Every structure is written in structure tokens, then in C-alpha cells.
PDB file of C-alpha atoms in Angstrom:
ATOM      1  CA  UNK O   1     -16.592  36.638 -44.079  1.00  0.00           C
ATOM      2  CA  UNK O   2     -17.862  37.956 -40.531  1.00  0.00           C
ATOM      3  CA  UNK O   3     -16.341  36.826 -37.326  1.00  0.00           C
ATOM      4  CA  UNK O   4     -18.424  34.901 -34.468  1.00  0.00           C
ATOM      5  CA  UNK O   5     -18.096  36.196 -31.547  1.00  0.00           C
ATOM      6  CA  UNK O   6     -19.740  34.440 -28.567  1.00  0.00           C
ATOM      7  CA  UNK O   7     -20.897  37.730 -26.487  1.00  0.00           C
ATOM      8  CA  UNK O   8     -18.232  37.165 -23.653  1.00  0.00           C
ATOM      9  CA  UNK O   9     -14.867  39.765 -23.209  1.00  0.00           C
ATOM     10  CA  UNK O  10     -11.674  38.950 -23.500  1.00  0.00           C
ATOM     11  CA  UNK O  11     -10.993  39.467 -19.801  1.00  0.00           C
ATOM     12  CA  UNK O  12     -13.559  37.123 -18.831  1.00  0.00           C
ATOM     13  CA  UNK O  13     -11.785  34.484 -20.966  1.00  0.00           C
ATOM     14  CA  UNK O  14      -8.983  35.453 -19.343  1.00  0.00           C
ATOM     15  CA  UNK O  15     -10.378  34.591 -16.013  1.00  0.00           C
ATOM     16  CA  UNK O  16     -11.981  31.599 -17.772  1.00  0.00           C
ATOM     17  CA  UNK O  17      -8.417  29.989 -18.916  1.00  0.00           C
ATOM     18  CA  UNK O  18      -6.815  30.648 -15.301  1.00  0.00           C
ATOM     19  CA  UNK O  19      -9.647  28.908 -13.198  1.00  0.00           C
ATOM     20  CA  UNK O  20      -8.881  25.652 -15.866  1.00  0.00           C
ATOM     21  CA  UNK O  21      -5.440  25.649 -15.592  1.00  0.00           C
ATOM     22  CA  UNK O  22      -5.997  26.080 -11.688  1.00  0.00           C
ATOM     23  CA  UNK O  23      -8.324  23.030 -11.742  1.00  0.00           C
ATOM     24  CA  UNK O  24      -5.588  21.341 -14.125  1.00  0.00           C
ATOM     25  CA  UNK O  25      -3.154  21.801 -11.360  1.00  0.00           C
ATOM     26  CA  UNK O  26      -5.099  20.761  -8.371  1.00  0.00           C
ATOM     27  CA  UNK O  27      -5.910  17.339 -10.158  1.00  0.00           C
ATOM     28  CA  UNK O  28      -2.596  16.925 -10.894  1.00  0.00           C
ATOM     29  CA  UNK O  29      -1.583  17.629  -7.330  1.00  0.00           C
ATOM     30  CA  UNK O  30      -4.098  14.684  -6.231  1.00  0.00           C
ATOM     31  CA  UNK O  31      -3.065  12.706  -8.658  1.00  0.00           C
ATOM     32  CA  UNK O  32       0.542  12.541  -8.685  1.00  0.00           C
ATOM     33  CA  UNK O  33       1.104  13.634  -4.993  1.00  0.00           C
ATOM     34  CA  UNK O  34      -1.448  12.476  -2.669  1.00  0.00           C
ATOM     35  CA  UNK O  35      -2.467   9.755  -4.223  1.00  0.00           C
ATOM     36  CA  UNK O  36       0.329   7.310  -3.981  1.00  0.00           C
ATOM     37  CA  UNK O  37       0.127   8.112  -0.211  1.00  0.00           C
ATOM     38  CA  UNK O  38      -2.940   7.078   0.287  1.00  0.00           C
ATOM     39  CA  UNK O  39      -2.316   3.752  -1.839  1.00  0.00           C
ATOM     40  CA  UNK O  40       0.585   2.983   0.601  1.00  0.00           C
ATOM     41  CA  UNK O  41      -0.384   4.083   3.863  1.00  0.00           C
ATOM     42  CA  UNK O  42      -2.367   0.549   4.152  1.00  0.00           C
ATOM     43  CA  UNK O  43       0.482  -1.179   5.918  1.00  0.00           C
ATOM     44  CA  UNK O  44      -1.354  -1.593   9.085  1.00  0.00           C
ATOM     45  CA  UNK O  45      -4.160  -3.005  10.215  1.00  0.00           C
ATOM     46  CA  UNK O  46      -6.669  -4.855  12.895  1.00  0.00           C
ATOM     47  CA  UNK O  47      -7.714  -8.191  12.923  1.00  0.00           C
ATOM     48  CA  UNK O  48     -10.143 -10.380  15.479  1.00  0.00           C
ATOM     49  CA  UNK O  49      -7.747  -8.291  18.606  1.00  0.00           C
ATOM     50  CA  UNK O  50      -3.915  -8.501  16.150  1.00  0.00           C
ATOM     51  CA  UNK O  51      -2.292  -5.755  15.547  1.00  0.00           C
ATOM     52  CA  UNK O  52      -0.795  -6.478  11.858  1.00  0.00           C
ATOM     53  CA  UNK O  53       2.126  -4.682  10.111  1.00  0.00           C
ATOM     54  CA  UNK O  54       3.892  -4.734   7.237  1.00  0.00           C
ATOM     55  CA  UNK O  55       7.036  -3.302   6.399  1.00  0.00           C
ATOM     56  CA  UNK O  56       9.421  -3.584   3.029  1.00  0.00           C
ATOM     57  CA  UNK O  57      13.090  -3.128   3.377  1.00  0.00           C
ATOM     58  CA  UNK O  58      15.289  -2.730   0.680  1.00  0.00           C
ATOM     59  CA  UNK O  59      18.871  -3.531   0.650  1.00  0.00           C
ATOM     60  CA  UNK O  60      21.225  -3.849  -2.734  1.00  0.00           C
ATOM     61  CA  UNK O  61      19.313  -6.135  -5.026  1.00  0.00           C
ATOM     62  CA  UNK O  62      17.434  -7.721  -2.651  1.00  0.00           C
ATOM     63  CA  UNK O  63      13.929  -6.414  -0.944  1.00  0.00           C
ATOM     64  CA  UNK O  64      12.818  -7.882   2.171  1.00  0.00           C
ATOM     65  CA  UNK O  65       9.239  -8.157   3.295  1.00  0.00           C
ATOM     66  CA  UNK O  66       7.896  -8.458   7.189  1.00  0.00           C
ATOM     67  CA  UNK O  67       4.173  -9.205   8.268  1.00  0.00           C
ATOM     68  CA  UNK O  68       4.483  -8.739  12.147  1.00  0.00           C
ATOM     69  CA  UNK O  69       1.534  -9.874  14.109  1.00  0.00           C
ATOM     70  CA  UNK O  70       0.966  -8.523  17.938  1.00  0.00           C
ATOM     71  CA  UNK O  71      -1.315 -10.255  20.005  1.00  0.00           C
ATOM     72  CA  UNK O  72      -2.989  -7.405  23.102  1.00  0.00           C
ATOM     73  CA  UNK O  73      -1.966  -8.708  26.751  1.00  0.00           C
ATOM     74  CA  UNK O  74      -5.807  -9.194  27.324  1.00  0.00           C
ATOM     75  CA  UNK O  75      -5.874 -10.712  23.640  1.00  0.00           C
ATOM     76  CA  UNK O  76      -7.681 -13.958  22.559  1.00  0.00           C
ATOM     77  CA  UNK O  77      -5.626 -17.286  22.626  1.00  0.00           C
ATOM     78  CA  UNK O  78      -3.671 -18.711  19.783  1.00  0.00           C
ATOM     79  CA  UNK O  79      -5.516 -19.134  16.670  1.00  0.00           C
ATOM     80  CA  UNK O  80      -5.285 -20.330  13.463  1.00  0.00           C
ATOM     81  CA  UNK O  81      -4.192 -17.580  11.083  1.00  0.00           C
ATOM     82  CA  UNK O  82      -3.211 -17.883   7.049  1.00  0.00           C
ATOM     83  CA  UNK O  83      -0.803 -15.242   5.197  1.00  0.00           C
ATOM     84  CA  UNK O  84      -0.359 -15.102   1.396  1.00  0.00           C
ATOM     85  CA  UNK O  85       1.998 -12.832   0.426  1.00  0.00           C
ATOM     86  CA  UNK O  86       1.199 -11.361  -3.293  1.00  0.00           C
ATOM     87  CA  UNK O  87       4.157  -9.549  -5.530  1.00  0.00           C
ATOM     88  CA  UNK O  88       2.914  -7.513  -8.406  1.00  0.00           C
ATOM     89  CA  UNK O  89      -0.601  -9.436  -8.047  1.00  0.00           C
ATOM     90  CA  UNK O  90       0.990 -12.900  -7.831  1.00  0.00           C
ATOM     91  CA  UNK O  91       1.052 -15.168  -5.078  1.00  0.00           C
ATOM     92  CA  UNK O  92       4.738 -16.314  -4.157  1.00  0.00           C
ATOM     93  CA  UNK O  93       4.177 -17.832  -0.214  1.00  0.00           C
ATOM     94  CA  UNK O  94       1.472 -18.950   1.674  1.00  0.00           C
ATOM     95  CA  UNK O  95       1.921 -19.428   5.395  1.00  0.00           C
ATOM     96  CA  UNK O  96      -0.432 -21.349   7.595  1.00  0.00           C
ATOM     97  CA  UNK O  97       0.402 -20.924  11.565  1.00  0.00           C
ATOM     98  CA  UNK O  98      -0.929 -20.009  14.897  1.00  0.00           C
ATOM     99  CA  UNK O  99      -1.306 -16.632  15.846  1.00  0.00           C
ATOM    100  CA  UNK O 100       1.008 -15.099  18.599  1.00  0.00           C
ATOM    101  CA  UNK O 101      -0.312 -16.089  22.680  1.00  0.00           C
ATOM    102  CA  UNK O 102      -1.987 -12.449  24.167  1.00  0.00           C
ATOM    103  CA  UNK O 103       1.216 -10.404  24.959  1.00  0.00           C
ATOM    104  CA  UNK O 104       3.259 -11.569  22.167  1.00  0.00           C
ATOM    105  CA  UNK O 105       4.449 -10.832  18.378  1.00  0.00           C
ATOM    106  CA  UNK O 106       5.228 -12.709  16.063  1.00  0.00           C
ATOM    107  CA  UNK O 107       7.035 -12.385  12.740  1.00  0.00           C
ATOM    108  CA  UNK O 108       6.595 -13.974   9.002  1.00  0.00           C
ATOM    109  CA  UNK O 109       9.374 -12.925   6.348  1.00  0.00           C
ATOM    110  CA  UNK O 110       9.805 -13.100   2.851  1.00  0.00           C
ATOM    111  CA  UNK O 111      12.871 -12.185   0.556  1.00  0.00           C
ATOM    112  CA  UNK O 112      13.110 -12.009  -3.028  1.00  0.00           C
ATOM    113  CA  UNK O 113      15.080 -10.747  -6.015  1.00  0.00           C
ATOM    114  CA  UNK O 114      15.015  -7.762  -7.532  1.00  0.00           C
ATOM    115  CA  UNK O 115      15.461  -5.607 -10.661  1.00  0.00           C
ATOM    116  CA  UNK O 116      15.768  -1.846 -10.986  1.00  0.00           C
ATOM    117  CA  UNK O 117      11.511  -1.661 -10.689  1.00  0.00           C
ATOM    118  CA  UNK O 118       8.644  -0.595  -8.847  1.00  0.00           C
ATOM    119  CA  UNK O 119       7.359  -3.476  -6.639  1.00  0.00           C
ATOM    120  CA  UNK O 120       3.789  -3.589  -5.681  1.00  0.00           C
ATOM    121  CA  UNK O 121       3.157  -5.954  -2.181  1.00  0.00           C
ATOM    122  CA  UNK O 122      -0.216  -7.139  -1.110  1.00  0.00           C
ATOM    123  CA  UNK O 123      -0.542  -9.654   2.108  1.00  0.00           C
ATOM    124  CA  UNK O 124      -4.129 -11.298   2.971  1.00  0.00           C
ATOM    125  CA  UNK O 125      -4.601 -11.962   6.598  1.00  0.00           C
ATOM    126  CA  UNK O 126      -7.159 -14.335   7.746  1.00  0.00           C
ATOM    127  CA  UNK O 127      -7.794 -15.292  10.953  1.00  0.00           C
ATOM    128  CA  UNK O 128     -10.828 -17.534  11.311  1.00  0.00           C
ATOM    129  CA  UNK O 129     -13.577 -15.792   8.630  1.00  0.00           C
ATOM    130  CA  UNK O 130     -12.173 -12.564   9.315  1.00  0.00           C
ATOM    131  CA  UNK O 131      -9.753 -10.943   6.726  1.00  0.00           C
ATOM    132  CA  UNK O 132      -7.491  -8.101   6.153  1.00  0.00           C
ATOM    133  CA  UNK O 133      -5.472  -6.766   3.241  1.00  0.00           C
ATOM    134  CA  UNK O 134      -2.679  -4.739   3.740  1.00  0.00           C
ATOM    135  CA  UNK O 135      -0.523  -3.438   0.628  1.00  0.00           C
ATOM    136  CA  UNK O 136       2.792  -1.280   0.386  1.00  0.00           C
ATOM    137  CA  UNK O 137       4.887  -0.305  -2.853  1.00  0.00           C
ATOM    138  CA  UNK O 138       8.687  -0.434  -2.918  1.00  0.00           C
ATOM    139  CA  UNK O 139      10.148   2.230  -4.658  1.00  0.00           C
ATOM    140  CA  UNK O 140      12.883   2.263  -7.496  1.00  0.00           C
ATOM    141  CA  UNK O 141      16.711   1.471  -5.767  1.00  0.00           C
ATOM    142  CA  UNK O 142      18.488   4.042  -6.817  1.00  0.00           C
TER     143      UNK O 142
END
């Protein structure tokens, strides 16, 4: 029975296994590292002149959420504004309120139970026909 052979050295599949396991790496890098920051740097955001933020706090069994609004001192006046607050994809509280006067913040919290889990946390800002999406993940209490 003869061999194949495929005309390349063993060095060069050498070099050939090394560059794959590099690339192997690098996507797992991306993947597992950079990744998730990117998902949850989208806690702030702009919307028709408000500054938006949201922020997750974690304390016991208990996780507290916070969508702060800031209206700019040479802002537009008090509008109409709707917040839905989304856990792991579901909706749990709508707000419906006025938007801070120029020069002012204002503050919308929500609290809820949880488990020993991974919480995923999605608000929808509208103000007028504009929206904005802003998302965070809470991580495991340890």
C-alpha cells in the first residue's frame, strides 16, 4: 500500500498548525473577552438634547435598576417621554412622564428579585418619535 503524500514538508505543516491555533486563539479572545464589553458598554445614550443612563446595582438578593435622565441648561422644555424597562427580554414596567425642565435630572427606578443568575436589562426610551435602547447585564452575585 503506498503512502499519499501531499508535496508540502513537515515544517511547513508545522507553521501551518501554529498560524490555526493562533487564529483559534484570537477568536476566542474576541469572543469571550471583548465581546461582552461591547454588549454592555450601551448604558448611555442621547436623546432629542437628554442625556440617558442606566446603571444596575446589586445588593444581597436584590438588583436595583436606575434610568437617569439629564435635561442640558439650554435644553428643550418638558416633554413627554415613555420608559419600558425589559428583564431577560420581558417587559416588567412601563413608565409614562415628563421629561426633566433644561438644567435638571431626573430619576426612574426599578427593583426586583433575584436568583443566583445572569440578568440581561434592556430600557426603550422614547421621547416624541425619537427612540433609544440602552442595555446592561448583571453579573452572577457571588
Amino acid at each position: 500500500m503506498s503512502s499519499f503524500t501531499d508535496g508540502r514538508s513537515g515544517s511547513s505543516r508545522k507553521v501551518s498548525l501554529k498560524m490555526l491555533m493562533l487564529d483559534l486563539l484570537l477568536l476566542c479572545i474576541i469572543g469571550g473577552v471583548i465581546y461582552p464589553f461591547i454588549i454592555t458598554r450601551n448604558k448611555t445614550g442621547k436623546i432629542e438634547g437628554v442625556q440617558c443612563d442606566l446603571s444596575l446595582r446589586s445588593l444581597d438578593d436584590e438588583l436595583y435598576v436606575s434610568v437617569l435622565l439629564q435635561n442640558k441648561e439650554d435644553g428643550l422644555s418638558s416633554r413627554p417621554v415613555g420608559i419600558e424597562i425589559l428583564v431577560n427580554g420581558h417587559s416588567v414596567q412601563k413608565i409614562n412622564d415628563l421629561s426633566p425642565l433644561p438644567g435638571e435630572t431626573r430619576t426612574f427606578r426599578y427593583r426586583l428579585k433575584r436568583e443566583n443568575e445572569k440578568i440581561s436589562i434592556r430600557s426603550i426610551i422614547s421621547i416624541g418619535e425619537s427612540k433609544i435602547e440602552l442595555n446592561a447585564v448583571s453579573q452572577v452575585p457571588k
